[in-house]
mmCIF file of C-alpha atoms in Angstrom:
data_model
loop_
_atom_site.group_PDB
_atom_site.id
_atom_site.type_symbol
_atom_site.label_atom_id
_atom_site.label_comp_id
_atom_site.label_asym_id
_atom_site.label_seq_id
_atom_site.Cartn_x
_atom_site.Cartn_y
_atom_site.Cartn_z
ATOM 1 C CA MET Q 131 0.456 -54.480 -25.719
ATOM 2 C CA LYS Q 132 3.818 -55.440 -27.414
ATOM 3 C CA GLY Q 133 5.636 -53.479 -29.783
ATOM 4 C CA ILE Q 134 9.097 -52.483 -31.250
ATOM 5 C CA TYR Q 135 10.423 -48.768 -31.786
ATOM 6 C CA PHE Q 136 12.698 -47.497 -34.265
ATOM 7 C CA ILE Q 137 15.007 -44.822 -34.446
ATOM 8 C CA ASN Q 138 16.812 -43.042 -37.005
ATOM 9 C CA GLU Q 139 20.174 -42.280 -36.167
ATOM 10 C CA GLN Q 140 21.206 -40.458 -39.584
ATOM 11 C CA ILE Q 141 18.424 -37.900 -39.357
ATOM 12 C CA LYS Q 142 18.668 -34.362 -38.402
ATOM 13 C CA ILE Q 143 15.116 -33.029 -37.211
ATOM 14 C CA ASN Q 144 14.421 -29.460 -36.727
ATOM 15 C CA ASN Q 145 18.094 -28.467 -37.480
ATOM 16 C CA LEU Q 146 19.494 -30.376 -34.525
ATOM 17 C CA SER Q 147 22.408 -32.303 -34.600
ATOM 18 C CA LYS Q 148 22.151 -36.348 -35.277
ATOM 19 C CA GLU Q 149 23.075 -36.520 -31.745
ATOM 20 C CA GLU Q 150 20.493 -34.039 -30.658
ATOM 21 C CA SER Q 151 17.999 -35.612 -32.987
ATOM 22 C CA PHE Q 152 18.457 -39.349 -31.638
ATOM 23 C CA THR Q 153 18.086 -37.621 -28.391
ATOM 24 C CA LEU Q 154 14.583 -36.593 -29.140
ATOM 25 C CA GLN Q 155 13.622 -39.582 -30.967
ATOM 26 C CA GLU Q 156 14.507 -41.882 -27.903
ATOM 27 C CA GLN Q 157 12.888 -39.537 -25.199
ATOM 28 C CA GLY Q 158 9.508 -38.675 -27.079
ATOM 29 C CA ILE Q 159 9.311 -42.350 -27.842
ATOM 30 C CA LEU Q 160 10.381 -43.993 -24.548
ATOM 31 C CA ASN Q 161 7.958 -41.710 -22.651
ATOM 32 C CA HIS Q 162 5.210 -42.855 -25.031
ATOM 33 C CA ILE Q 163 6.039 -46.388 -24.217
ATOM 34 C CA GLN Q 164 6.036 -45.785 -20.453
ATOM 35 C CA SER Q 165 2.932 -43.696 -20.837
ATOM 36 C CA LYS Q 166 1.373 -46.657 -22.565
ATOM 37 C CA SER Q 167 2.872 -49.549 -20.853
ATOM 38 C CA ILE Q 168 4.119 -50.983 -24.152
ATOM 39 C CA GLN Q 169 6.107 -53.835 -23.848
ATOM 40 C CA ILE Q 170 9.302 -53.801 -26.187
ATOM 41 C CA VAL Q 171 10.022 -57.143 -27.812
ATOM 42 C CA LYS Q 172 13.650 -57.948 -28.879
ATOM 43 C CA LEU Q 173 13.474 -60.109 -32.109
ATOM 44 C CA ASN Q 174 17.213 -60.673 -32.117
ATOM 45 C CA PRO Q 175 18.777 -62.064 -28.929
ATOM 46 C CA ASN Q 176 22.119 -60.374 -30.180
ATOM 47 C CA GLN Q 177 20.978 -57.013 -30.719
ATOM 48 C CA ILE Q 178 22.664 -54.670 -28.826
ATOM 49 C CA TYR Q 179 19.970 -52.284 -28.445
ATOM 50 C CA GLN Q 180 16.242 -52.175 -27.613
ATOM 51 C CA HIS Q 181 15.195 -50.392 -30.638
ATOM 52 C CA TYR Q 182 15.577 -50.838 -34.136
ATOM 53 C CA SER Q 183 17.402 -48.481 -36.773
ATOM 54 C CA ILE Q 184 17.983 -50.177 -40.099
ATOM 55 C CA PRO Q 185 14.416 -50.891 -41.154
ATOM 56 C CA HIS Q 186 16.016 -53.886 -43.685
ATOM 57 C CA ALA Q 187 17.150 -55.378 -40.618
ATOM 58 C CA LEU Q 188 13.923 -55.111 -38.937
ATOM 59 C CA LEU Q 189 12.026 -56.607 -42.070
ATOM 60 C CA TYR Q 190 14.441 -59.444 -41.972
ATOM 61 C CA ASP Q 191 14.030 -60.193 -37.950
ATOM 62 C CA LEU Q 192 10.375 -59.755 -38.220
ATOM 63 C CA LYS Q 193 10.031 -62.449 -41.265
ATOM 64 C CA LYS Q 194 12.635 -64.799 -39.387
ATOM 65 C CA ASN Q 195 10.406 -64.612 -36.476
ATOM 66 C CA LYS Q 196 6.878 -64.783 -38.004
ATOM 67 C CA ALA Q 197 6.206 -62.238 -35.194
ATOM 68 C CA GLN Q 198 2.845 -60.296 -35.309
ATOM 69 C CA LEU Q 199 2.855 -57.125 -33.028
ATOM 70 C CA ASP Q 200 0.646 -54.862 -31.858
ATOM 71 C CA CYS Q 201 2.542 -51.711 -32.878
ATOM 72 C CA LEU Q 202 5.827 -49.950 -34.557
ATOM 73 C CA ILE Q 203 6.601 -46.885 -32.922
ATOM 74 C CA PHE Q 204 8.951 -44.079 -34.466
ATOM 75 C CA TYR Q 205 9.303 -40.327 -33.998
ATOM 76 C CA SER Q 206 8.236 -38.603 -37.340
ATOM 77 C CA PRO Q 207 6.898 -39.780 -40.551
ATOM 78 C CA GLU Q 208 10.172 -38.211 -41.766
ATOM 79 C CA VAL Q 209 12.543 -40.626 -39.949
ATOM 80 C CA MET Q 210 10.733 -43.341 -42.457
ATOM 81 C CA GLU Q 211 10.587 -41.471 -45.388
ATOM 82 C CA ASP Q 212 13.582 -42.927 -47.313
ATOM 83 C CA PHE Q 213 12.640 -46.614 -47.029
ATOM 84 C CA ILE Q 214 9.051 -45.830 -47.740
ATOM 85 C CA TYR Q 215 9.873 -43.906 -50.767
ATOM 86 C CA SER Q 216 12.972 -45.982 -51.440
ATOM 87 C CA TYR Q 217 11.174 -49.088 -51.081
ATOM 88 C CA PRO Q 218 7.266 -49.094 -50.670
ATOM 89 C CA ALA Q 219 6.607 -52.607 -51.144
ATOM 90 C CA ARG Q 220 9.069 -53.482 -48.366
ATOM 91 C CA TRP Q 221 7.429 -50.942 -46.410
ATOM 92 C CA LEU Q 222 4.029 -52.681 -46.679
ATOM 93 C CA ILE Q 223 5.463 -55.838 -45.813
ATOM 94 C CA LEU Q 224 7.021 -54.256 -43.063
ATOM 95 C CA LYS Q 225 3.894 -52.536 -41.504
ATOM 96 C CA SER Q 226 1.824 -55.788 -42.149
ATOM 97 C CA TYR Q 227 3.630 -57.444 -39.089
ATOM 98 C CA PHE Q 228 1.886 -54.824 -36.965
ATOM 99 C CA LYS Q 229 -1.441 -54.044 -36.161
ATOM 100 C CA LYS Q 230 -0.764 -49.894 -36.170
ATOM 101 C CA VAL Q 231 2.364 -47.756 -36.664
ATOM 102 C CA VAL Q 232 2.583 -44.839 -34.643
ATOM 103 C CA THR Q 233 4.190 -41.735 -35.198
ATOM 104 C CA LEU Q 234 4.632 -39.181 -32.568
ATOM 105 C CA GLU Q 235 4.548 -35.583 -32.487
ATOM 106 C CA GLY Q 236 6.804 -33.010 -30.592
ATOM 107 C CA LYS Q 237 5.343 -29.411 -29.792
ATOM 108 C CA ASN Q 238 7.054 -27.525 -26.506
ATOM 109 C CA ASP Q 239 8.638 -30.678 -24.909
ATOM 110 C CA GLU Q 240 5.254 -32.582 -25.112
ATOM 111 C CA ILE Q 241 4.766 -35.831 -27.101
ATOM 112 C CA SER Q 242 1.445 -36.710 -28.498
ATOM 113 C CA ILE Q 243 0.539 -39.384 -31.162
ATOM 114 C CA LYS Q 244 0.553 -37.496 -34.360
ATOM 115 C CA SER Q 245 -0.946 -40.729 -36.718
ATOM 116 C CA VAL Q 246 -2.104 -44.242 -36.402
ATOM 117 C CA ILE Q 247 -1.586 -46.208 -39.697
#
């Protein structure tokens, strides 16, 4: 299974600092990726990190590469909320490049799949 993961570097989750929120998202997502044996795809060879943090950049790279992937993974719906509500048409286009969109949920240091769109 091939996928891409998204981390919102600007959000504060559960009253954590931005740095702690980043770590929470990253650890949860990477644990899920490892447990499901998901191969992370890097669409842009000049991209520094494995993850995306800007939805517009992700959409641009998907269009440019005409990519069709198995999954897009992000920590919770709130990390993509601003993009979804500000750019609903772009969100529909972005998620059309994936067979499924997976959001995770963390409880007591345990991460589980919250929803699959």
